Every structure is written in structure tokens, then in C-alpha cells.
mmCIF file of C-alpha atoms in Angstrom:
data_model
loop_
_atom_site.group_PDB
_atom_site.id
_atom_site.type_symbol
_atom_site.label_atom_id
_atom_site.label_comp_id
_atom_site.label_asym_id
_atom_site.label_seq_id
_atom_site.Cartn_x
_atom_site.Cartn_y
_atom_site.Cartn_z
ATOM 1 C CA GLY A 1 -12.444 5.752 1.434
ATOM 2 C CA GLN A 2 -12.683 2.169 0.366
ATOM 3 C CA SER A 3 -11.737 -1.247 1.891
ATOM 4 C CA LEU A 4 -11.792 -4.781 1.424
ATOM 5 C CA GLU A 5 -10.896 -7.384 4.163
ATOM 6 C CA GLN A 6 -9.902 -10.917 3.215
ATOM 7 C CA PRO A 7 -7.932 -13.166 5.577
ATOM 8 C CA SER A 8 -4.342 -13.129 4.477
ATOM 9 C CA GLU A 9 -3.668 -16.785 4.440
ATOM 10 C CA VAL A 10 -5.742 -20.331 4.583
ATOM 11 C CA THR A 11 -4.552 -23.815 4.611
ATOM 12 C CA ALA A 12 -6.730 -26.783 4.121
ATOM 13 C CA VAL A 13 -6.158 -30.535 2.926
ATOM 14 C CA GLU A 14 -7.033 -32.146 -0.257
ATOM 15 C CA GLY A 15 -10.479 -32.977 -0.934
ATOM 16 C CA ALA A 16 -11.646 -30.510 1.879
ATOM 17 C CA ILE A 17 -13.807 -27.372 1.298
ATOM 18 C CA VAL A 18 -12.560 -23.749 2.309
ATOM 19 C CA GLN A 19 -14.338 -20.509 2.418
ATOM 20 C CA ILE A 20 -12.694 -17.206 1.984
ATOM 21 C CA ASN A 21 -14.576 -14.276 3.178
ATOM 22 C CA CYS A 22 -14.445 -10.600 1.924
ATOM 23 C CA THR A 23 -16.260 -7.782 3.772
ATOM 24 C CA TYR A 24 -16.101 -4.419 2.088
ATOM 25 C CA GLN A 25 -16.665 -0.693 2.558
ATOM 26 C CA THR A 26 -16.811 1.323 -0.726
ATOM 27 C CA SER A 27 -18.698 4.610 -1.884
ATOM 28 C CA GLY A 28 -20.247 2.697 -4.809
ATOM 29 C CA PHE A 29 -20.998 -0.662 -5.765
ATOM 30 C CA TYR A 30 -22.078 -2.563 -8.669
ATOM 31 C CA GLY A 31 -21.064 -6.184 -7.989
ATOM 32 C CA LEU A 32 -18.247 -8.375 -6.538
ATOM 33 C CA SER A 33 -15.896 -10.368 -8.701
ATOM 34 C CA TRP A 34 -13.243 -13.346 -7.498
ATOM 35 C CA TYR A 35 -9.814 -13.673 -9.222
ATOM 36 C CA GLN A 36 -7.426 -16.235 -8.914
ATOM 37 C CA GLN A 37 -3.358 -15.789 -9.172
ATOM 38 C CA HIS A 38 -1.022 -18.483 -9.490
ATOM 39 C CA ASP A 39 2.606 -17.499 -7.842
ATOM 40 C CA GLY A 40 4.333 -15.657 -10.771
ATOM 41 C CA GLY A 41 0.936 -15.894 -13.082
ATOM 42 C CA ALA A 42 -1.773 -13.355 -14.085
ATOM 43 C CA PRO A 43 -5.073 -12.937 -12.088
ATOM 44 C CA THR A 44 -7.780 -14.743 -14.045
ATOM 45 C CA PHE A 45 -11.261 -14.297 -13.470
ATOM 46 C CA LEU A 46 -13.475 -16.831 -11.218
ATOM 47 C CA SER A 47 -17.028 -15.244 -10.873
ATOM 48 C CA TYR A 48 -19.090 -12.032 -10.461
ATOM 49 C CA ASN A 49 -22.024 -11.320 -8.052
ATOM 50 C CA ALA A 50 -24.230 -8.489 -8.619
ATOM 51 C CA LEU A 51 -27.276 -9.979 -6.568
ATOM 52 C CA ASP A 52 -27.620 -11.469 -3.483
ATOM 53 C CA GLY A 53 -27.046 -15.176 -3.455
ATOM 54 C CA LEU A 54 -24.835 -17.997 -4.325
ATOM 55 C CA GLU A 55 -23.455 -18.411 -7.750
ATOM 56 C CA GLU A 56 -22.119 -21.717 -8.750
ATOM 57 C CA THR A 57 -19.407 -22.430 -11.386
ATOM 58 C CA GLY A 58 -18.310 -26.146 -11.024
ATOM 59 C CA ARG A 59 -16.201 -26.696 -7.750
ATOM 60 C CA PHE A 60 -16.224 -23.037 -7.278
ATOM 61 C CA SER A 61 -19.293 -21.097 -5.720
ATOM 62 C CA SER A 62 -19.603 -17.466 -4.734
ATOM 63 C CA PHE A 63 -22.035 -15.740 -2.403
ATOM 64 C CA LEU A 64 -22.926 -11.990 -1.898
ATOM 65 C CA SER A 65 -25.104 -10.353 0.950
ATOM 66 C CA ARG A 66 -25.114 -6.681 -0.091
ATOM 67 C CA SER A 67 -26.950 -5.840 3.064
ATOM 68 C CA ASP A 68 -24.111 -7.113 4.917
ATOM 69 C CA SER A 69 -21.310 -5.914 2.643
ATOM 70 C CA TYR A 70 -20.252 -9.535 2.742
ATOM 71 C CA GLY A 71 -19.338 -11.983 0.260
ATOM 72 C CA TYR A 72 -17.275 -15.562 0.026
ATOM 73 C CA LEU A 73 -15.658 -17.743 -2.448
ATOM 74 C CA LEU A 74 -16.404 -21.374 -1.687
ATOM 75 C CA LEU A 75 -14.000 -24.021 -3.082
ATOM 76 C CA GLN A 76 -15.052 -27.657 -3.008
ATOM 77 C CA GLU A 77 -13.036 -30.979 -3.339
ATOM 78 C CA LEU A 78 -9.858 -28.967 -3.035
ATOM 79 C CA GLN A 79 -6.986 -30.029 -5.455
ATOM 80 C CA MET A 80 -3.309 -29.257 -5.277
ATOM 81 C CA LYS A 81 -3.716 -27.010 -8.382
ATOM 82 C CA ASP A 82 -5.751 -24.821 -6.285
ATOM 83 C CA SER A 83 -3.228 -23.198 -4.027
ATOM 84 C CA ALA A 84 -2.995 -19.798 -5.243
ATOM 85 C CA SER A 85 -4.210 -16.523 -4.193
ATOM 86 C CA TYR A 86 -7.550 -15.344 -4.159
ATOM 87 C CA PHE A 87 -8.647 -11.668 -4.264
ATOM 88 C CA CYS A 88 -12.092 -10.247 -4.110
ATOM 89 C CA ALA A 89 -13.028 -6.855 -5.892
ATOM 90 C CA VAL A 90 -15.667 -4.613 -5.737
ATOM 91 C CA ASN A 91 -16.795 -3.227 -9.073
ATOM 92 C CA ASN A 92 -17.818 0.421 -9.212
ATOM 93 C CA PHE A 93 -18.611 1.113 -12.698
ATOM 94 C CA ASN A 94 -15.311 2.218 -14.203
ATOM 95 C CA LYS A 95 -13.428 1.313 -11.242
ATOM 96 C CA PHE A 96 -12.155 -1.715 -9.459
ATOM 97 C CA TYR A 97 -11.174 -2.108 -5.763
ATOM 98 C CA PHE A 98 -9.343 -5.278 -4.801
ATOM 99 C CA GLY A 99 -8.524 -7.032 -1.587
ATOM 100 C CA SER A 100 -4.955 -7.788 -0.449
ATOM 101 C CA GLY A 101 -5.581 -11.276 -1.374
ATOM 102 C CA THR A 102 -6.013 -14.685 0.277
ATOM 103 C CA LYS A 103 -2.839 -16.939 0.015
ATOM 104 C CA LEU A 104 -4.419 -20.613 0.057
ATOM 105 C CA ASN A 105 -2.291 -23.336 0.630
ATOM 106 C CA VAL A 106 -3.560 -26.974 -0.354
ATOM 107 C CA LYS A 107 -1.598 -29.827 1.359
ATOM 108 C CA PRO A 108 -1.965 -33.507 0.553
ATOM 109 C CA GLU B 1 -0.917 -15.051 -30.293
ATOM 110 C CA THR B 2 -4.012 -15.069 -27.907
ATOM 111 C CA GLY B 3 -5.203 -13.040 -24.900
ATOM 112 C CA VAL B 4 -3.132 -10.219 -23.466
ATOM 113 C CA THR B 5 0.379 -10.031 -23.720
ATOM 114 C CA GLN B 6 2.930 -7.624 -22.089
ATOM 115 C CA THR B 7 6.480 -6.664 -22.915
ATOM 116 C CA PRO B 8 9.067 -6.565 -21.549
ATOM 117 C CA ARG B 9 8.516 -9.114 -18.660
ATOM 118 C CA HIS B 10 10.967 -7.700 -16.495
ATOM 119 C CA LEU B 11 12.510 -4.374 -16.779
ATOM 120 C CA VAL B 12 15.236 -2.821 -14.091
ATOM 121 C CA MET B 13 15.774 1.111 -14.760
ATOM 122 C CA GLY B 14 17.421 3.633 -12.852
ATOM 123 C CA MET B 15 15.616 6.726 -11.636
ATOM 124 C CA THR B 16 16.709 9.179 -14.537
ATOM 125 C CA ASN B 17 15.898 6.563 -17.150
ATOM 126 C CA LYS B 18 12.662 6.759 -19.832
ATOM 127 C CA LYS B 19 11.040 3.546 -20.486
ATOM 128 C CA SER B 20 7.914 2.518 -21.764
ATOM 129 C CA LEU B 21 5.711 -0.654 -21.141
ATOM 130 C CA LYS B 22 3.534 -2.286 -23.941
ATOM 131 C CA CYS B 23 0.389 -4.235 -23.792
ATOM 132 C CA GLU B 24 -1.260 -5.708 -26.530
ATOM 133 C CA GLN B 25 -4.808 -7.571 -26.358
ATOM 134 C CA HIS B 26 -6.027 -9.995 -29.301
ATOM 135 C CA LEU B 27 -9.571 -10.428 -27.936
ATOM 136 C CA GLY B 28 -11.426 -7.559 -29.769
ATOM 137 C CA HIS B 29 -12.119 -5.879 -26.426
ATOM 138 C CA ASN B 30 -13.164 -2.155 -26.084
ATOM 139 C CA ALA B 31 -11.450 -1.100 -22.597
ATOM 140 C CA MET B 32 -8.051 -1.484 -21.374
ATOM 141 C CA TYR B 33 -6.350 -0.977 -18.067
ATOM 142 C CA TRP B 34 -3.097 -0.758 -16.337
ATOM 143 C CA TYR B 35 -2.978 -2.071 -12.788
ATOM 144 C CA LYS B 36 0.288 -1.704 -10.221
ATOM 145 C CA GLN B 37 0.895 -4.808 -7.759
ATOM 146 C CA SER B 38 3.249 -4.234 -4.879
ATOM 147 C CA ALA B 39 3.739 -7.233 -2.528
ATOM 148 C CA LYS B 40 1.298 -7.427 0.300
ATOM 149 C CA LYS B 41 -0.613 -4.847 -1.181
ATOM 150 C CA PRO B 42 -3.864 -4.993 -3.320
ATOM 151 C CA LEU B 43 -3.894 -4.424 -6.684
ATOM 152 C CA GLU B 44 -4.215 -0.588 -7.580
ATOM 153 C CA LEU B 45 -6.174 0.505 -10.471
ATOM 154 C CA MET B 46 -3.861 3.227 -12.399
ATOM 155 C CA PHE B 47 -5.806 4.036 -15.800
ATOM 156 C CA VAL B 48 -8.564 3.066 -17.594
ATOM 157 C CA TYR B 49 -9.163 3.550 -21.149
ATOM 158 C CA SER B 50 -12.423 2.857 -23.221
ATOM 159 C CA LEU B 51 -12.494 2.988 -26.864
ATOM 160 C CA GLU B 52 -9.223 4.762 -26.878
ATOM 161 C CA GLU B 53 -10.181 7.380 -24.392
ATOM 162 C CA ARG B 54 -8.997 8.009 -20.665
ATOM 163 C CA VAL B 55 -12.088 7.246 -18.549
ATOM 164 C CA GLU B 56 -10.161 7.129 -15.302
ATOM 165 C CA ASN B 57 -7.050 8.276 -13.946
ATOM 166 C CA ASN B 58 -6.708 7.016 -10.141
ATOM 167 C CA SER B 59 -4.400 10.207 -9.148
ATOM 168 C CA VAL B 60 -1.564 8.441 -10.337
ATOM 169 C CA PRO B 61 1.893 10.676 -10.535
ATOM 170 C CA SER B 62 2.770 12.282 -13.748
ATOM 171 C CA ARG B 63 6.153 10.387 -13.931
ATOM 172 C CA PHE B 64 3.612 7.739 -15.153
ATOM 173 C CA SER B 65 1.959 8.651 -18.695
ATOM 174 C CA PRO B 66 -0.245 6.253 -20.522
ATOM 175 C CA GLU B 67 -1.164 6.007 -24.035
ATOM 176 C CA CYS B 68 -3.916 4.259 -25.931
ATOM 177 C CA PRO B 69 -3.232 4.935 -29.810
ATOM 178 C CA ASN B 70 -6.150 2.119 -30.614
ATOM 179 C CA SER B 71 -8.375 -0.506 -28.822
ATOM 180 C CA SER B 72 -5.518 -3.043 -28.947
ATOM 181 C CA HIS B 73 -2.698 -1.480 -27.903
ATOM 182 C CA LEU B 74 -1.588 0.134 -24.557
ATOM 183 C CA PHE B 75 1.462 1.791 -23.332
ATOM 184 C CA LEU B 76 2.611 3.016 -20.186
ATOM 185 C CA HIS B 77 5.577 5.341 -20.527
ATOM 186 C CA LEU B 78 7.873 5.837 -17.177
ATOM 187 C CA HIS B 79 10.221 8.494 -16.426
ATOM 188 C CA THR B 80 12.035 9.692 -13.462
ATOM 189 C CA LEU B 81 10.811 6.810 -11.354
ATOM 190 C CA GLN B 82 11.389 6.429 -7.639
ATOM 191 C CA PRO B 83 12.440 2.957 -5.803
ATOM 192 C CA GLU B 84 8.894 2.609 -4.641
ATOM 193 C CA ASP B 85 7.633 2.727 -7.926
ATOM 194 C CA SER B 86 9.050 -1.241 -8.160
ATOM 195 C CA ALA B 87 6.244 -3.201 -8.529
ATOM 196 C CA LEU B 88 4.610 -5.774 -10.699
ATOM 197 C CA TYR B 89 2.272 -4.022 -13.637
ATOM 198 C CA LEU B 90 -0.278 -5.812 -14.893
ATOM 199 C CA CYS B 91 -2.471 -4.743 -18.208
ATOM 200 C CA ALA B 92 -5.974 -5.914 -18.517
ATOM 201 C CA SER B 93 -8.764 -5.687 -21.121
ATOM 202 C CA SER B 94 -12.559 -6.291 -21.154
ATOM 203 C CA GLN B 95 -15.377 -6.337 -23.526
ATOM 204 C CA THR B 96 -16.670 -2.933 -22.111
ATOM 205 C CA THR B 97 -16.260 -0.763 -18.969
ATOM 206 C CA GLY B 98 -19.692 -1.763 -17.891
ATOM 207 C CA PRO B 99 -20.170 -3.110 -14.404
ATOM 208 C CA GLU B 100 -20.337 -6.938 -15.395
ATOM 209 C CA ARG B 101 -17.142 -6.847 -17.222
ATOM 210 C CA GLU B 102 -14.784 -9.908 -16.857
ATOM 211 C CA GLN B 103 -11.085 -8.676 -17.008
ATOM 212 C CA TYR B 104 -8.606 -10.419 -18.746
ATOM 213 C CA PHE B 105 -5.247 -9.915 -17.394
ATOM 214 C CA GLY B 106 -1.667 -10.319 -19.156
ATOM 215 C CA PRO B 107 1.280 -11.575 -17.397
ATOM 216 C CA GLY B 108 2.659 -8.561 -16.224
ATOM 217 C CA THR B 109 6.027 -6.643 -16.335
ATOM 218 C CA ARG B 110 8.222 -6.990 -13.173
ATOM 219 C CA LEU B 111 9.896 -3.176 -12.731
ATOM 220 C CA THR B 112 12.709 -2.862 -10.427
ATOM 221 C CA VAL B 113 13.923 0.934 -10.166
ATOM 222 C CA THR B 114 17.333 1.220 -8.987
#
């Protein structure tokens, strides 16, 4: 079967750094994606890692370790607008498997 | 219009009704997807279309019937649904179905089955 584990909820303060972890067990693997979804909104793409290492895009970075079946999303200089749910997703060619999402609460 | 649009945004239907959800993408993409999002559960991929051909069907019950008449439009036909089918149905598109594809999601249709 396929399973992705991520924490259900994380709380941090404005300006801080937060890391959202994702571990996965899937029968096939091409890469790990991250999506952001605000309440009532559509998921939006944040990043994709196919190879081990860190990918940086502005305040957001994503890391992958294929040997550990593990990745994380790092959010720096948190802003109130970062309050949302964050989903990791494993790409298995034509298929995506999503985690249940991590709700990030950013407090002033 | 830009991006991915879905209509209707909200739908309430009885178990004996037949209705259809519509998705349209204005991005020139070749792949389209239907997902189901239920509270506290992962997004579930339902169907994948590439160049108007269905390439994935994730063991979805036959009461859900997809249709892709062209690369810009995707429908989900619904009939004799169950209350547990109440959820947010999201449509997405991507340039191709290759593994590095970024998916663009529509705002979803909130479906309630009574």
C-alpha cells in the first residue's frame, strides 16, 4: 500500500522558521511535491524534489532523502499569510499520493 | 478567464439525482485530473486523462463517470450517489503526465449528498 505521514498541526510565530516533515512508503517513486492550501482555496504548487538535497525558492525550501523515504518543507520568516495547510505528495508517474496535510497556524 | 475553473462551486443533490461537474482549463495543458478531498483525509486521485484518453482510474465506483471531450474540458457525471460521497471535488491540470509535472488546481465543487 501507499502511506504518507506528516504532522497534523504545527503552530509558530511570525518571523520564525518552521519545518514540516513527510515520510512515505510507496511502491513507486519519482519525486516529492509540496502544495499549499488556504481554507476554502485550491491547492497551489510549492516545490518538487526528484533528487536528494535541498531546493530553495524564496522563503520556502524543500528537502528530500530518497534513502530515508523522507522529506521536509522549510518555511522561513513566517508571515501571517502562511497560515494554511501543507500537503506532501509522492509522484509515481501517472499517480499522485497525498499526505493528510499539516495545518500551520502562524501567530503574531 | 485564466487558470482552472470549476462549476458549480456548490451542489446539493439527492441520492437518486443525476448531475455533472464541469472543469475547464485555460492553460493549454494536455493532462487533467479529478480528485476527491474529504475532511481529515488525504486528497484521493480519482481519474487521470492525457490527451483526452483516460490513463488512470483509481478503483472509483461506477456511480462516478468521467468524460473528457477535449484537452480543455473535463466532466464528472454523478448518479445514485451515497452520503459518504459528500466532499470537495477538485479538478487539476498539468502540461503533461510526466513525473515532474506541476499541477494547477481549480477551486473545487463542494458536493453534499442528502
